[in-house]
PDB file of C-alpha atoms in Angstrom:
ATOM      1  CA  MET A  27     -44.230  39.843  -7.506  1.00 84.00           C
ATOM      2  CA  GLY A  28     -42.379  41.799  -4.801  1.00 88.00           C
ATOM      3  CA  GLN A  29     -40.623  43.896  -7.423  1.00 95.00           C
ATOM      4  CA  THR A  30     -43.896  45.455  -8.532  1.00 96.00           C
ATOM      5  CA  ALA A  31     -44.612  48.684  -6.684  1.00 97.00           C
ATOM      6  CA  PRO A  32     -48.215  49.855  -6.771  1.00 96.00           C
ATOM      7  CA  THR A  33     -48.990  53.369  -5.569  1.00 97.00           C
ATOM      8  CA  LEU A  34     -52.077  53.675  -3.398  1.00 97.00           C
ATOM      9  CA  ILE A  35     -53.676  57.016  -2.565  1.00 98.00           C
ATOM     10  CA  LEU A  36     -54.892  57.443   0.999  1.00 98.00           C
ATOM     11  CA  LYS A  37     -57.411  59.996   2.214  1.00 98.00           C
ATOM     12  CA  THR A  38     -57.363  61.407   5.754  1.00 98.00           C
ATOM     13  CA  GLU A  39     -58.765  64.432   7.510  1.00 98.00           C
ATOM     14  CA  LYS A  40     -55.349  66.058   6.959  1.00 97.00           C
ATOM     15  CA  GLY A  41     -55.394  65.450   3.201  1.00 98.00           C
ATOM     16  CA  TYR A  42     -54.104  62.911   0.719  1.00 98.00           C
ATOM     17  CA  TYR A  43     -50.984  60.731   0.881  1.00 98.00           C
ATOM     18  CA  SER A  44     -49.361  58.269  -1.474  1.00 98.00           C
ATOM     19  CA  LEU A  45     -48.356  54.843  -0.223  1.00 98.00           C
ATOM     20  CA  ILE A  46     -45.881  52.879  -2.338  1.00 97.00           C
ATOM     21  CA  ILE A  47     -45.786  49.219  -1.373  1.00 96.00           C
ATOM     22  CA  SER A  48     -44.156  46.032  -2.561  1.00 95.00           C
ATOM     23  CA  GLY A  49     -46.492  43.927  -4.690  1.00 93.00           C
ATOM     24  CA  ASP A  50     -46.205  41.079  -2.189  1.00 93.00           C
ATOM     25  CA  TYR A  51     -47.174  43.257   0.792  1.00 89.00           C
ATOM     26  CA  GLY A  52     -50.581  41.695   1.294  1.00 86.00           C
ATOM     27  CA  ARG A  53     -53.331  43.584   3.075  1.00 86.00           C
ATOM     28  CA  VAL A  54     -52.337  47.079   4.229  1.00 88.00           C
ATOM     29  CA  GLY A  55     -53.084  47.691   7.918  1.00 87.00           C
ATOM     30  CA  LEU A  56     -54.671  51.116   8.044  1.00 90.00           C
ATOM     31  CA  GLU A  57     -54.520  51.209  11.857  1.00 90.00           C
ATOM     32  CA  SER A  58     -50.715  51.349  11.864  1.00 89.00           C
ATOM     33  CA  LEU A  59     -50.833  54.099   9.237  1.00 95.00           C
ATOM     34  CA  LYS A  60     -53.141  56.134  11.501  1.00 95.00           C
ATOM     35  CA  LYS A  61     -50.412  56.186  14.124  1.00 92.00           C
ATOM     36  CA  LEU A  62     -47.693  57.067  11.627  1.00 93.00           C
ATOM     37  CA  LEU A  63     -49.730  59.932  10.146  1.00 96.00           C
ATOM     38  CA  GLU A  64     -51.293  60.965  13.475  1.00 95.00           C
ATOM     39  CA  VAL A  65     -54.820  60.946  12.053  1.00 97.00           C
ATOM     40  CA  GLN A  66     -58.185  59.706  13.304  1.00 97.00           C
ATOM     41  CA  GLU A  67     -59.549  58.436   9.989  1.00 97.00           C
ATOM     42  CA  ILE A  68     -57.845  56.917   6.965  1.00 97.00           C
ATOM     43  CA  LYS A  69     -59.187  55.142   3.913  1.00 96.00           C
ATOM     44  CA  LEU A  70     -58.290  54.443   0.322  1.00 96.00           C
ATOM     45  CA  ALA A  71     -59.243  57.336  -1.928  1.00 97.00           C
ATOM     46  CA  LYS A  72     -62.147  56.755  -4.310  1.00 98.00           C
ATOM     47  CA  PRO A  73     -61.308  56.409  -8.015  1.00 97.00           C
ATOM     48  CA  GLN A  74     -62.451  59.954  -8.838  1.00 98.00           C
ATOM     49  CA  GLU A  75     -60.388  61.330  -5.914  1.00 98.00           C
ATOM     50  CA  VAL A  76     -57.304  59.452  -7.126  1.00 97.00           C
ATOM     51  CA  GLU A  77     -57.711  60.971 -10.567  1.00 97.00           C
ATOM     52  CA  GLN A  78     -58.302  64.439  -9.110  1.00 97.00           C
ATOM     53  CA  VAL A  79     -55.204  64.263  -6.873  1.00 97.00           C
ATOM     54  CA  THR A  80     -52.783  62.530  -9.261  1.00 97.00           C
ATOM     55  CA  GLY A  81     -54.185  63.151 -12.720  1.00 95.00           C
ATOM     56  CA  SER A  82     -54.118  59.368 -13.283  1.00 95.00           C
ATOM     57  CA  LYS A  83     -56.630  56.562 -13.133  1.00 94.00           C
ATOM     58  CA  ILE A  84     -56.273  53.744 -10.600  1.00 93.00           C
ATOM     59  CA  GLY A  85     -53.812  51.205 -11.966  1.00 91.00           C
ATOM     60  CA  SER A  86     -51.543  53.743 -13.607  1.00 94.00           C
ATOM     61  CA  VAL A  87     -50.781  56.121 -10.711  1.00 97.00           C
ATOM     62  CA  SER A  88     -47.176  57.232 -10.962  1.00 98.00           C
ATOM     63  CA  LEU A  89     -44.454  56.247  -8.507  1.00 98.00           C
ATOM     64  CA  ILE A  90     -43.470  59.928  -8.541  1.00 97.00           C
ATOM     65  CA  ASN A  91     -46.085  62.369  -7.197  1.00 96.00           C
ATOM     66  CA  LEU A  92     -44.563  65.764  -6.533  1.00 93.00           C
ATOM     67  CA  GLY A  93     -46.204  67.629  -3.685  1.00 92.00           C
ATOM     68  CA  LEU A  94     -47.950  64.548  -2.314  1.00 97.00           C
ATOM     69  CA  PRO A  95     -46.577  63.287   1.025  1.00 98.00           C
ATOM     70  CA  THR A  96     -45.376  59.727   0.512  1.00 98.00           C
ATOM     71  CA  ILE A  97     -44.927  56.618   2.647  1.00 98.00           C
ATOM     72  CA  ILE A  98     -42.643  53.866   1.329  1.00 97.00           C
ATOM     73  CA  ASP A  99     -42.544  50.157   2.091  1.00 96.00           C
ATOM     74  CA  ARG A 100     -39.014  49.326   3.305  1.00 95.00           C
ATOM     75  CA  GLU A 101     -39.236  45.925   1.592  1.00 95.00           C
ATOM     76  CA  LEU A 102     -38.803  47.649  -1.788  1.00 97.00           C
ATOM     77  CA  TYR A 103     -35.150  48.252  -0.897  1.00 97.00           C
ATOM     78  CA  ARG A 104     -34.364  44.536  -1.218  1.00 97.00           C
ATOM     79  CA  PHE A 105     -34.435  45.006  -5.017  1.00 97.00           C
ATOM     80  CA  PRO A 106     -32.072  47.070  -7.178  1.00 98.00           C
ATOM     81  CA  TYR A 107     -35.069  48.135  -9.287  1.00 97.00           C
ATOM     82  CA  VAL A 108     -38.839  48.055  -8.937  1.00 98.00           C
ATOM     83  CA  TYR A 109     -41.588  48.513 -11.509  1.00 97.00           C
ATOM     84  CA  GLY A 110     -44.624  50.725 -11.172  1.00 97.00           C
ATOM     85  CA  GLY A 111     -46.905  53.292 -12.703  1.00 97.00           C
ATOM     86  CA  THR A 112     -45.919  56.302 -14.758  1.00 97.00           C
ATOM     87  CA  GLY A 113     -49.255  58.088 -14.797  1.00 95.00           C
ATOM     88  CA  VAL A 114     -49.806  56.913 -18.368  1.00 95.00           C
ATOM     89  CA  PRO A 115     -51.927  53.781 -18.899  1.00 93.00           C
ATOM     90  CA  GLN A 116     -50.120  50.658 -20.138  1.00 93.00           C
ATOM     91  CA  THR A 117     -46.639  52.037 -19.420  1.00 95.00           C
ATOM     92  CA  THR A 118     -44.276  50.975 -16.661  1.00 96.00           C
ATOM     93  CA  LEU A 119     -41.436  52.757 -14.911  1.00 97.00           C
ATOM     94  CA  LYS A 120     -38.298  50.839 -13.899  1.00 98.00           C
ATOM     95  CA  ILE A 121     -36.626  52.751 -11.063  1.00 98.00           C
ATOM     96  CA  SER A 122     -34.474  52.148  -8.004  1.00 98.00           C
ATOM     97  CA  PRO A 123     -36.198  52.461  -4.630  1.00 98.00           C
ATOM     98  CA  LYS A 124     -33.620  55.092  -3.630  1.00 98.00           C
ATOM     99  CA  ASP A 125     -34.628  57.220  -6.636  1.00 98.00           C
ATOM    100  CA  ILE A 126     -38.300  56.873  -5.661  1.00 98.00           C
ATOM    101  CA  GLU A 127     -37.310  58.180  -2.242  1.00 97.00           C
ATOM    102  CA  ASN A 128     -35.274  61.055  -3.691  1.00 97.00           C
ATOM    103  CA  LEU A 129     -38.006  62.166  -6.110  1.00 98.00           C
ATOM    104  CA  ASN A 130     -40.909  62.135  -3.641  1.00 98.00           C
ATOM    105  CA  GLU A 131     -41.686  63.979  -0.417  1.00 97.00           C
ATOM    106  CA  VAL A 132     -41.159  60.942   1.837  1.00 98.00           C
ATOM    107  CA  ILE A 133     -42.617  61.373   5.313  1.00 97.00           C
ATOM    108  CA  GLY A 134     -42.315  57.815   6.622  1.00 96.00           C
ATOM    109  CA  TYR A 135     -41.834  54.113   6.096  1.00 95.00           C
ATOM    110  CA  ILE A 136     -43.830  50.972   6.799  1.00 94.00           C
ATOM    111  CA  ARG A 137     -42.655  47.456   7.760  1.00 87.00           C
TER     112      ARG A 137
END
């Protein structure tokens, strides 16, 4: 379960962010993300916003989103590889957490 890596899209007054978490993360505490991002409001993007920002539907959002500031769950680094979206429905990407970091504009970490 922890090796799955869903990508969530967050909406703030500063814009959109991607959050890549371990599948066993549990409930994401938006209050701690407010501090990290230095924003007043934060929420999960609506399905149509996710599609507009990423070009993908919820459930298939890619682990790689060029130009979208990204926050990564440190717990992903306990695995040599994780599995997540490619942007194409019903396909999965196997990738190392370090490569996710290298291919995204990482601005912070959680946990």
